[in-house]
Amino acid sequence: IVLTQSPGTLSLSPGERATLSCRASQSVSKSYLAWYQQKPGQAPRLLIYGASSRATGIPDRFSGSESGTDFTLTISRLEPEDFALYYCQQYGSSPLTFGGGTKVEIK
Amino acid sequence: EVQLLESGGGLVQPGGSLRLSCAASGFTFSDNAMTWVRQAPGKGLEWVSSISSGAASYYADFVQGRFIISRDNSENTVYLQMNSLSAEDTAVYYCAQRRQWLEYWGQGTLVTVSS
């Protein structure tokens, strides 16, 4: 399954709402989609699994949703620490695949 | 606290081999699948291999029989034996807990394949 993330870069200000898209080339079994955040020089961190379940310790400003083969990560109000790279990943079928990433940068 | 600590990376010549290790703590290792993911410099994330709690192994197509994943539950460690390395294998290699969504990640170990 190919995952296409858009936009490639999102330029926003702190306090604004961020909407990140991940489109799958085919149906993702059982909503088996996750989102990760990665900052420079760090390992990825799990944010969302099962398309909409927040991982342990993730603030509720992060939310995930799906509509068919379209998945969305929403950050309701950007905090300074949220400016980073975000990846989606499907685990509904083998091989596991990741999207190409969306960079959220400070405007 | 879950901790995953990779080691074994370094500089290797094309055609060479390396064995990566990932020492786990803070959870019941034997009950969990483990996964290796890599990230080439400036690039995105790429799944490499996973091993189930029962030691069933899974590989990305590009591995083509060159890599072997294994685990030692007595040492709480997962390994990735990498053979016939090429420049395209240059990347940071991360180990992660689970083989569906990847709950926790190590800090990664850099593998550089160059002459």
Coordinates of C-alpha atoms in Angstrom, one line a residue:
Chain A
I1 CA 0.0 0.0 0.0
V2 CA 1.4 3.4 -1.1
L3 CA 0.8 6.2 1.3
T4 CA 0.9 9.8 -0.1
Q5 CA 1.2 12.6 2.4
S6 CA 0.3 16.2 1.7
P7 CA 1.3 18.9 1.7
G8 CA 5.0 18.3 1.7
T9 CA 5.5 21.4 3.9
L10 CA 3.0 23.3 6.0
S11 CA 3.9 26.8 7.1
L12 CA 1.9 27.9 10.1
S13 CA 2.1 30.1 13.2
P14 CA 1.9 28.9 16.8
G15 CA -1.7 28.7 17.9
E16 CA -2.9 27.9 14.4
R17 CA -4.6 24.6 13.4
A18 CA -2.7 22.1 11.4
T19 CA -4.3 19.6 9.1
L20 CA -2.1 16.9 7.6
S21 CA -3.3 14.4 5.0
C22 CA -2.3 10.8 4.3
R23 CA -4.0 9.1 1.3
A24 CA -3.7 5.3 0.8
S25 CA -3.5 3.7 -2.6
Q26 CA -6.0 1.0 -1.4
S27 CA -8.1 0.3 1.6
V28 CA -6.3 0.0 4.9
S29 CA -7.5 -3.0 6.7
K30 CA -9.3 -2.3 10.0
S31 CA -8.2 1.3 10.1
Y32 CA -4.7 0.1 10.8
L33 CA -2.9 3.5 10.4
A34 CA -0.5 5.3 12.7
W35 CA 1.0 8.7 12.9
Y36 CA 4.5 9.6 14.1
Q37 CA 6.3 12.8 14.9
Q38 CA 10.0 13.2 14.3
K39 CA 12.3 16.0 15.3
P40 CA 15.8 16.6 13.9
G41 CA 18.3 14.1 15.3
Q42 CA 15.6 12.2 17.2
A43 CA 13.8 8.9 16.8
P44 CA 10.1 9.0 15.7
R45 CA 7.5 9.1 18.4
L46 CA 4.1 7.4 18.1
L47 CA 1.2 9.9 18.2
I48 CA -1.8 8.0 16.9
Y49 CA -2.7 4.4 16.2
G50 CA -5.8 2.7 14.9
A51 CA -6.3 5.9 12.9
S52 CA -7.7 7.8 15.9
S53 CA -6.4 6.4 19.2
R54 CA -3.9 8.6 20.9
A55 CA -0.8 6.9 22.2
T56 CA 0.2 7.2 25.9
G57 CA 1.1 10.7 27.0
I58 CA 0.1 12.4 23.7
P59 CA -1.8 15.7 24.3
D60 CA -5.4 15.9 23.2
R61 CA -4.6 18.7 20.7
F62 CA -3.5 15.8 18.5
S63 CA -6.3 13.9 16.8
G64 CA -6.7 11.5 13.9
S65 CA -9.6 10.7 11.6
E66 CA -10.3 8.7 8.5
S67 CA -12.7 8.8 5.6
G68 CA -12.3 5.8 3.3
T69 CA -8.7 5.8 2.1
D70 CA -8.0 9.3 3.4
F71 CA -6.5 9.8 6.8
T72 CA -6.0 13.1 8.6
L73 CA -3.9 14.2 11.5
T74 CA -5.1 17.4 13.1
I75 CA -3.2 19.5 15.6
S76 CA -5.8 21.9 17.0
R77 CA -3.5 24.6 18.3
L78 CA 0.2 24.4 17.4
E79 CA 2.6 24.6 20.3
P80 CA 6.3 25.6 19.6
E81 CA 7.3 22.0 20.2
D82 CA 4.9 20.7 17.5
F83 CA 7.0 22.0 14.6
A84 CA 8.5 18.8 13.3
L85 CA 8.2 16.1 10.6
Y86 CA 5.1 13.9 10.6
Y87 CA 4.8 10.4 9.1
C88 CA 1.9 8.1 8.6
Q89 CA 2.3 4.4 8.5
Q90 CA -0.1 1.5 7.6
Y91 CA 0.1 -1.9 9.3
G92 CA -3.0 -3.5 7.8
S93 CA -1.1 -5.4 5.2
S94 CA 2.5 -6.5 4.6
P95 CA 4.9 -4.9 4.0
L96 CA 4.5 -2.1 6.5
T97 CA 4.7 1.2 4.6
F98 CA 5.3 4.8 5.6
G99 CA 4.2 8.0 3.8
G100 CA 6.9 10.4 2.6
G101 CA 6.3 12.9 5.5
T102 CA 4.9 16.4 6.0
K103 CA 7.1 19.0 7.6
V104 CA 5.3 21.5 9.8
E105 CA 7.4 24.6 9.9
I106 CA 7.1 28.0 11.6
K107 CA 5.7 30.7 9.4
Chain B
E1 CA 10.2 3.1 31.6
V2 CA 10.6 1.4 28.2
Q3 CA 14.1 1.7 26.8
L4 CA 15.6 0.4 23.6
L5 CA 19.3 0.7 23.0
E6 CA 20.8 -0.1 19.6
S7 CA 24.4 -0.8 19.0
G8 CA 26.6 -2.3 16.4
G9 CA 26.5 0.3 13.7
G10 CA 29.6 1.8 12.0
L11 CA 31.6 2.0 8.8
V12 CA 31.7 -1.1 6.7
Q13 CA 33.0 -1.7 3.1
P14 CA 30.6 -2.7 0.3
G15 CA 30.0 -6.4 0.5
G16 CA 30.7 -6.5 4.2
S17 CA 28.6 -7.5 7.2
L18 CA 27.4 -6.0 10.4
R19 CA 25.3 -7.3 13.3
L20 CA 23.1 -4.8 15.0
S21 CA 21.8 -5.3 18.5
C22 CA 18.9 -3.8 20.4
A23 CA 18.7 -4.2 24.1
A24 CA 15.3 -3.8 25.6
S25 CA 14.1 -3.0 29.1
G26 CA 11.0 -1.8 30.9
F27 CA 8.5 -4.3 29.4
T28 CA 8.1 -8.0 29.0
F29 CA 10.3 -8.5 26.0
S30 CA 9.3 -12.1 25.3
D31 CA 5.7 -11.1 24.9
N32 CA 6.4 -8.5 22.2
A33 CA 7.2 -8.5 18.5
M34 CA 10.1 -6.2 17.5
T35 CA 10.8 -4.3 14.4
W36 CA 13.8 -2.7 12.6
V37 CA 13.2 0.5 10.6
R38 CA 15.8 2.5 8.7
Q39 CA 16.2 6.0 7.6
A40 CA 18.7 7.0 4.9
P41 CA 20.3 10.5 5.4
G42 CA 17.7 13.1 4.7
K43 CA 15.1 10.6 3.7
G44 CA 11.9 9.0 5.1
L45 CA 11.3 5.9 7.2
E46 CA 11.5 2.4 5.7
W47 CA 10.5 -0.8 7.3
V48 CA 13.3 -3.4 7.2
S49 CA 12.2 -6.5 9.3
S50 CA 10.1 -7.7 12.1
I51 CA 10.1 -10.7 14.4
S52 CA 7.1 -12.0 16.3
S53 CA 7.1 -13.0 20.0
G54 CA 7.2 -16.6 18.6
A55 CA 10.2 -15.8 16.5
A56 CA 8.5 -15.8 13.1
S57 CA 10.4 -13.4 10.9
Y58 CA 9.3 -10.9 8.2
Y59 CA 11.4 -9.0 5.7
A60 CA 11.1 -6.1 3.2
D61 CA 11.6 -7.2 -0.4
F62 CA 14.8 -5.2 -0.7
V63 CA 16.5 -7.4 1.9
Q64 CA 16.5 -10.3 -0.6
G65 CA 17.9 -12.8 1.8
R66 CA 20.8 -10.6 2.9
F67 CA 19.5 -9.8 6.5
I68 CA 18.5 -12.1 9.3
I69 CA 16.5 -11.0 12.3
S70 CA 16.7 -12.9 15.5
R71 CA 15.9 -12.6 19.2
D72 CA 17.3 -13.8 22.5
N73 CA 14.6 -13.6 25.1
S74 CA 17.0 -14.5 27.9
E75 CA 19.0 -11.3 27.0
N76 CA 16.0 -9.2 26.1
T77 CA 17.8 -8.4 22.8
V78 CA 16.8 -8.4 19.1
Y79 CA 19.5 -8.7 16.4
L80 CA 19.8 -7.8 12.8
Q81 CA 22.5 -9.6 10.9
M82 CA 23.3 -7.7 7.7
N83 CA 25.3 -9.3 4.9
S84 CA 26.3 -8.2 1.4
L85 CA 25.9 -4.5 2.3
S86 CA 25.8 -1.9 -0.3
A87 CA 25.9 1.9 -0.3
E88 CA 22.1 1.9 -0.5
D89 CA 22.0 0.3 3.0
T90 CA 23.6 3.4 4.5
A91 CA 21.1 4.7 7.1
V92 CA 20.2 5.1 10.7
Y93 CA 18.7 1.8 11.9
Y94 CA 16.1 2.0 14.6
C95 CA 14.6 -0.8 16.6
A96 CA 11.0 -0.5 17.7
Q97 CA 8.6 -2.3 20.0
R98 CA 5.7 -4.2 18.2
R99 CA 5.3 -5.0 14.5
Q100 CA 2.0 -3.2 13.8
W101 CA 2.1 0.3 15.2
L102 CA 5.5 1.0 16.6
E103 CA 5.0 1.9 20.2
Y104 CA 8.5 2.8 21.4
W105 CA 11.7 3.4 19.4
G106 CA 15.4 3.4 20.2
Q107 CA 17.7 6.3 19.4
G108 CA 19.1 4.5 16.3
T109 CA 22.5 3.3 15.2
L110 CA 24.2 4.7 12.1
V111 CA 25.4 2.2 9.4
T112 CA 27.7 3.7 6.7
V113 CA 28.6 1.5 3.8
S114 CA 31.6 3.0 2.0
S115 CA 35.0 2.2 0.7

